[in-house]
Amino acid sequence: MGTLNKKFRSDMVVLMEPRISGSRAASIIRSLGFEEPIVEETVGFSGGIWVLWNNHSVSVNLVEKSSQFVMMQISIHDRPHFLFMAIYASPRIKKRLELWEDLRRLQSVFNEPWLLAGDWNKIISAGEKKGGAPVDINRCKAFESVLEECNLINLGGSGPIYTWKGPKFAHLDRVYKRLDRAVANAQWRTTFDEATVQVIPRTFSDHNPLLLSLWNDSKWNTNVFGIISTKKSSILRRLAGIQRALERGHNWHLELLERNLRTELESILDMEEQLWYHKARAIWIRDGDRNTKFYHTTAITRRRRNSMRALKNDASI
């Protein structure tokens, strides 16, 4: 945690399942260098939410908290204020249903930009799980239905697809899932239209951290565009060469390399999609009229859902 904070210099940090409470928790929070905490205590050996920040960069007012969320009103300098809910959804289905009811209740009360992020302990589709038992599609649809009912848009993210690494049991594949995500309502998405979500590599936890950036740096955008384009071209050239070689005969080393390059390409395409979206948004603001807000929000909502990057058949590696 300390290493990540030094690297990214975050204005606010949220920790899920610290499994520490009382005086020891207070001591660790001080050692991390944050002035202010909101702590939802660990119950037994599970749960717990820590929200940490410094007053000079962020103003935070607690709205409501429970064992599964901490909801706050956030102000950062002269930027528009918004509601932020740090989520830790229970792994127990019946308990998690209480969180769904809280979301419905709060959505009906507040009419402000609203961001929610954290560990939802649930996936939206079969593509968000690898290994283990078959996905229960009905449960996925139930989760997606809650988000849609509350008018919440999935913000996606660049980096690894799966954000949680499960245990490895004998003779079975390890389970991976996308349990961590950020979602927001249309007001938040249009207010912070440059915001991006990045999935950071795991270190000591079985979850990948999420890095949420509210504003984009245009110089970074330009530089990264060039890097991404070069990297994508290189991967595509290597894939073409590997596939020509495989047409001449089986080679397990080349098949493994092809699989790894495809995974790397998927990450590159995610990043490219985010950057093209921001560039298109800038053109829209420059050339559009005042009646495009509804269409812009709709495009944001469906951008990832309707995208098709590749066609895959049963013979694909």
mmCIF file of N, CA and C in Angstrom, residues 53-157:
data_model
loop_
_atom_site.group_PDB
_atom_site.id
_atom_site.type_symbol
_atom_site.label_atom_id
_atom_site.label_comp_id
_atom_site.label_asym_id
_atom_site.label_seq_id
_atom_site.Cartn_x
_atom_site.Cartn_y
_atom_site.Cartn_z
ATOM 1 N N TRP A 53 -7.545 10.347 3.273
ATOM 2 C CA TRP A 53 -7.269 11.496 2.422
ATOM 3 C C TRP A 53 -6.553 12.573 3.231
ATOM 4 N N ASN A 54 -6.084 13.608 2.525
ATOM 5 C CA ASN A 54 -5.455 14.768 3.143
ATOM 6 C C ASN A 54 -6.294 16.007 2.881
ATOM 7 N N ASN A 55 -6.473 16.835 3.893
ATOM 8 C CA ASN A 55 -7.366 17.993 3.801
ATOM 9 C C ASN A 55 -6.927 19.033 2.779
ATOM 10 N N HIS A 56 -5.628 19.121 2.517
ATOM 11 C CA HIS A 56 -5.165 20.179 1.606
ATOM 12 C C HIS A 56 -5.581 19.922 0.158
ATOM 13 N N SER A 57 -5.954 18.687 -0.169
ATOM 14 C CA SER A 57 -6.305 18.378 -1.553
ATOM 15 C C SER A 57 -7.758 17.969 -1.749
ATOM 16 N N VAL A 58 -8.390 17.428 -0.713
ATOM 17 C CA VAL A 58 -9.751 16.901 -0.839
ATOM 18 C C VAL A 58 -10.576 17.301 0.374
ATOM 19 N N SER A 59 -11.830 17.686 0.116
ATOM 20 C CA SER A 59 -12.786 17.930 1.195
ATOM 21 C C SER A 59 -13.816 16.807 1.172
ATOM 22 N N VAL A 60 -14.019 16.165 2.333
ATOM 23 C CA VAL A 60 -14.894 14.992 2.403
ATOM 24 C C VAL A 60 -15.918 15.179 3.518
ATOM 25 N N ASN A 61 -17.176 14.980 3.175
ATOM 26 C CA ASN A 61 -18.243 14.983 4.174
ATOM 27 C C ASN A 61 -18.957 13.637 4.142
ATOM 28 N N LEU A 62 -18.995 12.970 5.274
ATOM 29 C CA LEU A 62 -19.650 11.667 5.351
ATOM 30 C C LEU A 62 -21.164 11.838 5.229
ATOM 31 N N VAL A 63 -21.776 11.038 4.344
ATOM 32 C CA VAL A 63 -23.226 11.055 4.164
ATOM 33 C C VAL A 63 -23.868 9.885 4.902
ATOM 34 N N GLU A 64 -23.335 8.688 4.702
ATOM 35 C CA GLU A 64 -23.897 7.484 5.322
ATOM 36 C C GLU A 64 -22.884 6.360 5.185
ATOM 37 N N LYS A 65 -22.882 5.428 6.132
ATOM 38 C CA LYS A 65 -22.011 4.272 5.992
ATOM 39 C C LYS A 65 -22.633 3.038 6.617
ATOM 40 N N SER A 66 -22.184 1.890 6.122
ATOM 41 C CA SER A 66 -22.643 0.607 6.641
ATOM 42 C C SER A 66 -21.501 -0.383 6.449
ATOM 43 N N SER A 67 -21.747 -1.651 6.754
ATOM 44 C CA SER A 67 -20.695 -2.657 6.599
ATOM 45 C C SER A 67 -20.331 -2.884 5.133
ATOM 46 N N GLN A 68 -21.185 -2.416 4.193
ATOM 47 C CA GLN A 68 -20.925 -2.659 2.771
ATOM 48 C C GLN A 68 -20.624 -1.405 1.959
ATOM 49 N N PHE A 69 -20.698 -0.239 2.572
ATOM 50 C CA PHE A 69 -20.356 0.972 1.821
ATOM 51 C C PHE A 69 -20.071 2.136 2.758
ATOM 52 N N VAL A 70 -19.329 3.085 2.205
ATOM 53 C CA VAL A 70 -19.150 4.401 2.839
ATOM 54 C C VAL A 70 -19.488 5.425 1.772
ATOM 55 N N MET A 71 -20.510 6.257 2.020
ATOM 56 C CA MET A 71 -20.942 7.251 1.043
ATOM 57 C C MET A 71 -20.559 8.637 1.520
ATOM 58 N N MET A 72 -19.927 9.417 0.634
ATOM 59 C CA MET A 72 -19.397 10.723 0.991
ATOM 60 C C MET A 72 -19.711 11.746 -0.087
ATOM 61 N N GLN A 73 -19.695 13.018 0.291
ATOM 62 C CA GLN A 73 -19.709 14.101 -0.682
ATOM 63 C C GLN A 73 -18.277 14.607 -0.810
ATOM 64 N N ILE A 74 -17.761 14.630 -2.049
ATOM 65 C CA ILE A 74 -16.361 14.950 -2.314
ATOM 66 C C ILE A 74 -16.247 16.288 -3.037
ATOM 67 N N SER A 75 -15.340 17.135 -2.562
ATOM 68 C CA SER A 75 -15.004 18.379 -3.258
ATOM 69 C C SER A 75 -13.492 18.415 -3.432
ATOM 70 N N ILE A 76 -13.033 18.705 -4.650
ATOM 71 C CA ILE A 76 -11.603 18.795 -4.936
ATOM 72 C C ILE A 76 -11.327 20.152 -5.547
ATOM 73 N N HIS A 77 -10.713 21.044 -4.748
ATOM 74 C CA HIS A 77 -10.408 22.407 -5.188
ATOM 75 C C HIS A 77 -11.671 23.091 -5.727
ATOM 76 N N ASP A 78 -11.599 23.653 -6.949
ATOM 77 C CA ASP A 78 -12.747 24.375 -7.493
ATOM 78 C C ASP A 78 -13.569 23.524 -8.450
ATOM 79 N N ARG A 79 -13.342 22.220 -8.432
ATOM 80 C CA ARG A 79 -14.083 21.317 -9.309
ATOM 81 C C ARG A 79 -15.481 21.055 -8.742
ATOM 82 N N PRO A 80 -16.425 20.615 -9.596
ATOM 83 C CA PRO A 80 -17.773 20.327 -9.099
ATOM 84 C C PRO A 80 -17.747 19.227 -8.041
ATOM 85 N N HIS A 81 -18.541 19.374 -6.990
ATOM 86 C CA HIS A 81 -18.586 18.332 -5.978
ATOM 87 C C HIS A 81 -19.433 17.172 -6.493
ATOM 88 N N PHE A 82 -19.224 15.995 -5.903
ATOM 89 C CA PHE A 82 -19.974 14.808 -6.320
ATOM 90 C C PHE A 82 -20.069 13.839 -5.152
ATOM 91 N N LEU A 83 -20.963 12.887 -5.289
ATOM 92 C CA LEU A 83 -21.112 11.833 -4.293
ATOM 93 C C LEU A 83 -20.225 10.654 -4.678
ATOM 94 N N PHE A 84 -19.546 10.106 -3.685
ATOM 95 C CA PHE A 84 -18.698 8.934 -3.918
ATOM 96 C C PHE A 84 -19.054 7.855 -2.906
ATOM 97 N N MET A 85 -19.300 6.652 -3.414
ATOM 98 C CA MET A 85 -19.597 5.524 -2.548
ATOM 99 C C MET A 85 -18.504 4.471 -2.708
ATOM 100 N N ALA A 86 -17.766 4.209 -1.635
ATOM 101 C CA ALA A 86 -16.780 3.128 -1.612
ATOM 102 C C ALA A 86 -17.521 1.839 -1.266
ATOM 103 N N ILE A 87 -17.415 0.841 -2.147
ATOM 104 C CA ILE A 87 -18.222 -0.370 -2.042
ATOM 105 C C ILE A 87 -17.385 -1.559 -1.583
ATOM 106 N N TYR A 88 -17.884 -2.281 -0.585
ATOM 107 C CA TYR A 88 -17.389 -3.631 -0.310
ATOM 108 C C TYR A 88 -18.612 -4.536 -0.149
ATOM 109 N N ALA A 89 -19.038 -5.170 -1.259
ATOM 110 C CA ALA A 89 -20.228 -6.011 -1.246
ATOM 111 C C ALA A 89 -19.915 -7.341 -0.572
ATOM 112 N N SER A 90 -20.825 -7.785 0.245
ATOM 113 C CA SER A 90 -20.638 -9.044 0.963
ATOM 114 C C SER A 90 -20.575 -10.213 -0.007
ATOM 115 N N PRO A 91 -19.735 -11.216 0.262
ATOM 116 C CA PRO A 91 -19.730 -12.425 -0.559
ATOM 117 C C PRO A 91 -20.980 -13.279 -0.339
ATOM 118 N N ARG A 92 -21.732 -13.003 0.734
ATOM 119 C CA ARG A 92 -22.960 -13.740 1.023
ATOM 120 C C ARG A 92 -24.137 -13.115 0.260
ATOM 121 N N ILE A 93 -24.853 -13.933 -0.495
ATOM 122 C CA ILE A 93 -25.897 -13.434 -1.391
ATOM 123 C C ILE A 93 -26.965 -12.654 -0.642
ATOM 124 N N LYS A 94 -27.482 -13.196 0.461
ATOM 125 C CA LYS A 94 -28.558 -12.531 1.190
ATOM 126 C C LYS A 94 -28.117 -11.176 1.726
ATOM 127 N N LYS A 95 -26.882 -11.104 2.209
ATOM 128 C CA LYS A 95 -26.356 -9.830 2.714
ATOM 129 C C LYS A 95 -26.168 -8.842 1.569
ATOM 130 N N ARG A 96 -25.728 -9.334 0.422
ATOM 131 C CA ARG A 96 -25.493 -8.458 -0.732
ATOM 132 C C ARG A 96 -26.797 -7.853 -1.235
ATOM 133 N N LEU A 97 -27.903 -8.566 -1.091
ATOM 134 C CA LEU A 97 -29.205 -8.029 -1.489
ATOM 135 C C LEU A 97 -29.552 -6.772 -0.704
ATOM 136 N N GLU A 98 -29.069 -6.678 0.535
ATOM 137 C CA GLU A 98 -29.286 -5.466 1.334
ATOM 138 C C GLU A 98 -28.590 -4.271 0.685
ATOM 139 N N LEU A 99 -27.401 -4.515 0.123
ATOM 140 C CA LEU A 99 -26.684 -3.438 -0.577
ATOM 141 C C LEU A 99 -27.466 -2.989 -1.804
ATOM 142 N N TRP A 100 -28.019 -3.938 -2.567
ATOM 143 C CA TRP A 100 -28.809 -3.563 -3.751
ATOM 144 C C TRP A 100 -29.975 -2.661 -3.345
ATOM 145 N N GLU A 101 -30.625 -2.973 -2.219
ATOM 146 C CA GLU A 101 -31.731 -2.139 -1.746
ATOM 147 C C GLU A 101 -31.242 -0.754 -1.334
ATOM 148 N N ASP A 102 -30.070 -0.687 -0.715
ATOM 149 C CA ASP A 102 -29.499 0.617 -0.341
ATOM 150 C C ASP A 102 -29.228 1.460 -1.582
ATOM 151 N N LEU A 103 -28.721 0.837 -2.651
ATOM 152 C CA LEU A 103 -28.457 1.573 -3.888
ATOM 153 C C LEU A 103 -29.746 2.147 -4.466
ATOM 154 N N ARG A 104 -30.791 1.341 -4.487
ATOM 155 C CA ARG A 104 -32.077 1.827 -5.000
ATOM 156 C C ARG A 104 -32.596 2.995 -4.172
ATOM 157 N N ARG A 105 -32.483 2.865 -2.854
ATOM 158 C CA ARG A 105 -32.977 3.921 -1.957
ATOM 159 C C ARG A 105 -32.198 5.216 -2.161
ATOM 160 N N LEU A 106 -30.880 5.140 -2.180
ATOM 161 C CA LEU A 106 -30.058 6.340 -2.296
ATOM 162 C C LEU A 106 -30.190 6.982 -3.664
ATOM 163 N N GLN A 107 -30.340 6.154 -4.700
ATOM 164 C CA GLN A 107 -30.502 6.697 -6.053
ATOM 165 C C GLN A 107 -31.769 7.527 -6.167
ATOM 166 N N SER A 108 -32.793 7.148 -5.418
ATOM 167 C CA SER A 108 -34.067 7.870 -5.479
ATOM 168 C C SER A 108 -34.040 9.162 -4.661
ATOM 169 N N VAL A 109 -33.070 9.279 -3.749
ATOM 170 C CA VAL A 109 -33.008 10.437 -2.847
ATOM 171 C C VAL A 109 -32.135 11.555 -3.414
ATOM 172 N N PHE A 110 -30.979 11.176 -3.987
ATOM 173 C CA PHE A 110 -29.998 12.173 -4.413
ATOM 174 C C PHE A 110 -30.057 12.417 -5.922
ATOM 175 N N ASN A 111 -29.893 13.676 -6.295
ATOM 176 C CA ASN A 111 -29.856 14.054 -7.702
ATOM 177 C C ASN A 111 -28.572 14.829 -7.970
ATOM 178 N N GLU A 112 -27.450 14.126 -7.810
ATOM 179 C CA GLU A 112 -26.130 14.723 -7.974
ATOM 180 C C GLU A 112 -25.249 13.757 -8.754
ATOM 181 N N PRO A 113 -24.114 14.247 -9.274
ATOM 182 C CA PRO A 113 -23.145 13.324 -9.869
ATOM 183 C C PRO A 113 -22.741 12.275 -8.833
ATOM 184 N N TRP A 114 -22.751 11.003 -9.238
ATOM 185 C CA TRP A 114 -22.581 9.902 -8.281
ATOM 186 C C TRP A 114 -21.616 8.873 -8.849
ATOM 187 N N LEU A 115 -20.552 8.623 -8.100
ATOM 188 C CA LEU A 115 -19.529 7.642 -8.466
ATOM 189 C C LEU A 115 -19.503 6.543 -7.410
ATOM 190 N N LEU A 116 -19.414 5.284 -7.845
ATOM 191 C CA LEU A 116 -19.323 4.155 -6.936
ATOM 192 C C LEU A 116 -18.188 3.257 -7.408
ATOM 193 N N ALA A 117 -17.325 2.821 -6.483
ATOM 194 C CA ALA A 117 -16.198 1.972 -6.878
ATOM 195 C C ALA A 117 -15.801 1.072 -5.726
ATOM 196 N N GLY A 118 -15.280 -0.100 -6.095
ATOM 197 C CA GLY A 118 -14.793 -1.014 -5.067
ATOM 198 C C GLY A 118 -14.975 -2.458 -5.463
ATOM 199 N N ASP A 119 -15.082 -3.304 -4.453
ATOM 200 C CA ASP A 119 -15.210 -4.755 -4.624
ATOM 201 C C ASP A 119 -16.692 -5.115 -4.551
ATOM 202 N N TRP A 120 -17.264 -5.475 -5.703
ATOM 203 C CA TRP A 120 -18.695 -5.777 -5.779
ATOM 204 C C TRP A 120 -18.991 -7.257 -5.531
ATOM 205 N N ASN A 121 -17.945 -8.076 -5.495
ATOM 206 C CA ASN A 121 -18.099 -9.518 -5.283
ATOM 207 C C ASN A 121 -19.113 -10.140 -6.237
ATOM 208 N N LYS A 122 -19.181 -9.611 -7.462
ATOM 209 C CA LYS A 122 -20.137 -10.113 -8.457
ATOM 210 C C LYS A 122 -19.630 -9.749 -9.842
ATOM 211 N N ILE A 123 -19.947 -10.586 -10.812
ATOM 212 C CA ILE A 123 -19.580 -10.311 -12.199
ATOM 213 C C ILE A 123 -20.844 -10.020 -13.003
ATOM 214 N N ILE A 124 -20.666 -9.350 -14.144
ATOM 215 C CA ILE A 124 -21.798 -8.958 -14.983
ATOM 216 C C ILE A 124 -22.045 -9.954 -16.111
ATOM 217 N N SER A 125 -20.977 -10.651 -16.559
ATOM 218 C CA SER A 125 -21.131 -11.558 -17.692
ATOM 219 C C SER A 125 -20.176 -12.736 -17.558
ATOM 220 N N ALA A 126 -20.403 -13.764 -18.385
ATOM 221 C CA ALA A 126 -19.541 -14.950 -18.367
ATOM 222 C C ALA A 126 -18.109 -14.595 -18.744
ATOM 223 N N GLY A 127 -17.937 -13.556 -19.545
ATOM 224 C CA GLY A 127 -16.602 -13.148 -19.958
ATOM 225 C C GLY A 127 -15.767 -12.560 -18.843
ATOM 226 N N GLU A 128 -16.381 -12.299 -17.688
ATOM 227 C CA GLU A 128 -15.646 -11.733 -16.553
ATOM 228 C C GLU A 128 -15.182 -12.818 -15.574
ATOM 229 N N LYS A 129 -15.239 -14.071 -16.007
ATOM 230 C CA LYS A 129 -14.750 -15.174 -15.180
ATOM 231 C C LYS A 129 -13.967 -16.158 -16.027
ATOM 232 N N LYS A 130 -12.897 -16.712 -15.436
ATOM 233 C CA LYS A 130 -12.095 -17.732 -16.100
ATOM 234 C C LYS A 130 -11.854 -18.862 -15.113
ATOM 235 N N GLY A 131 -12.119 -20.102 -15.537
ATOM 236 C CA GLY A 131 -11.897 -21.258 -14.677
ATOM 237 C C GLY A 131 -13.064 -21.501 -13.731
ATOM 238 N N GLY A 132 -13.035 -22.669 -13.067
ATOM 239 C CA GLY A 132 -14.060 -22.975 -12.077
ATOM 240 C C GLY A 132 -15.368 -23.422 -12.696
ATOM 241 N N ALA A 133 -16.433 -23.388 -11.891
ATOM 242 C CA ALA A 133 -17.752 -23.834 -12.327
ATOM 243 C C ALA A 133 -18.336 -22.882 -13.367
ATOM 244 N N PRO A 134 -19.298 -23.370 -14.171
ATOM 245 C CA PRO A 134 -19.958 -22.495 -15.156
ATOM 246 C C PRO A 134 -20.616 -21.290 -14.483
ATOM 247 N N VAL A 135 -20.664 -20.192 -15.200
ATOM 248 C CA VAL A 135 -21.243 -18.950 -14.678
ATOM 249 C C VAL A 135 -22.767 -19.053 -14.644
ATOM 250 N N ASP A 136 -23.361 -18.586 -13.537
ATOM 251 C CA ASP A 136 -24.814 -18.506 -13.426
ATOM 252 C C ASP A 136 -25.266 -17.205 -14.092
ATOM 253 N N ILE A 137 -25.748 -17.315 -15.332
ATOM 254 C CA ILE A 137 -26.116 -16.134 -16.115
ATOM 255 C C ILE A 137 -27.236 -15.345 -15.452
ATOM 256 N N ASN A 138 -28.157 -16.028 -14.799
ATOM 257 C CA ASN A 138 -29.272 -15.331 -14.149
ATOM 258 C C ASN A 138 -28.777 -14.401 -13.052
ATOM 259 N N ARG A 139 -27.774 -14.840 -12.292
ATOM 260 C CA ARG A 139 -27.214 -13.974 -11.237
ATOM 261 C C ARG A 139 -26.485 -12.784 -11.849
ATOM 262 N N CYS A 140 -25.817 -13.010 -12.976
ATOM 263 C CA CYS A 140 -25.161 -11.893 -13.675
ATOM 264 C C CYS A 140 -26.200 -10.867 -14.109
ATOM 265 N N LYS A 141 -27.293 -11.352 -14.674
ATOM 266 C CA LYS A 141 -28.345 -10.454 -15.140
ATOM 267 C C LYS A 141 -28.981 -9.687 -13.980
ATOM 268 N N ALA A 142 -29.085 -10.355 -12.807
ATOM 269 C CA ALA A 142 -29.661 -9.683 -11.643
ATOM 270 C C ALA A 142 -28.794 -8.512 -11.208
ATOM 271 N N PHE A 143 -27.475 -8.702 -11.228
ATOM 272 C CA PHE A 143 -26.552 -7.625 -10.866
ATOM 273 C C PHE A 143 -26.623 -6.497 -11.886
ATOM 274 N N GLU A 144 -26.594 -6.862 -13.167
ATOM 275 C CA GLU A 144 -26.668 -5.844 -14.219
ATOM 276 C C GLU A 144 -27.987 -5.083 -14.138
ATOM 277 N N SER A 145 -29.058 -5.786 -13.780
ATOM 278 C CA SER A 145 -30.368 -5.157 -13.664
ATOM 279 C C SER A 145 -30.383 -4.099 -12.565
ATOM 280 N N VAL A 146 -29.706 -4.381 -11.441
ATOM 281 C CA VAL A 146 -29.622 -3.404 -10.350
ATOM 282 C C VAL A 146 -28.912 -2.138 -10.823
ATOM 283 N N LEU A 147 -27.794 -2.308 -11.537
ATOM 284 C CA LEU A 147 -27.053 -1.153 -12.039
ATOM 285 C C LEU A 147 -27.898 -0.338 -13.012
ATOM 286 N N GLU A 148 -28.615 -1.019 -13.898
ATOM 287 C CA GLU A 148 -29.455 -0.309 -14.862
ATOM 288 C C GLU A 148 -30.616 0.398 -14.173
ATOM 289 N N GLU A 149 -31.211 -0.254 -13.175
ATOM 290 C CA GLU A 149 -32.327 0.341 -12.442
ATOM 291 C C GLU A 149 -31.899 1.623 -11.740
ATOM 292 N N CYS A 150 -30.642 1.632 -11.280
ATOM 293 C CA CYS A 150 -30.105 2.814 -10.591
ATOM 294 C C CYS A 150 -29.420 3.771 -11.555
ATOM 295 N N ASN A 151 -29.560 3.525 -12.882
ATOM 296 C CA ASN A 151 -28.995 4.401 -13.925
ATOM 297 C C ASN A 151 -27.486 4.553 -13.785
ATOM 298 N N LEU A 152 -26.807 3.446 -13.526
ATOM 299 C CA LEU A 152 -25.362 3.458 -13.330
ATOM 300 C C LEU A 152 -24.655 2.870 -14.544
ATOM 301 N N ILE A 153 -23.617 3.580 -14.995
ATOM 302 C CA ILE A 153 -22.852 3.228 -16.183
ATOM 303 C C ILE A 153 -21.539 2.580 -15.753
ATOM 304 N N ASN A 154 -21.209 1.454 -16.351
ATOM 305 C CA ASN A 154 -19.930 0.799 -16.074
ATOM 306 C C ASN A 154 -18.805 1.607 -16.735
ATOM 307 N N LEU A 155 -17.817 2.030 -15.963
ATOM 308 C CA LEU A 155 -16.747 2.885 -16.494
ATOM 309 C C LEU A 155 -15.633 2.103 -17.170
ATOM 310 N N GLY A 156 -15.694 0.759 -17.116
ATOM 311 C CA GLY A 156 -14.675 -0.042 -17.789
ATOM 312 C C GLY A 156 -13.310 0.144 -17.161
ATOM 313 N N GLY A 157 -12.261 0.084 -17.977
ATOM 314 C CA GLY A 157 -10.911 0.276 -17.462
ATOM 315 C C GLY A 157 -9.867 -0.368 -18.332
#
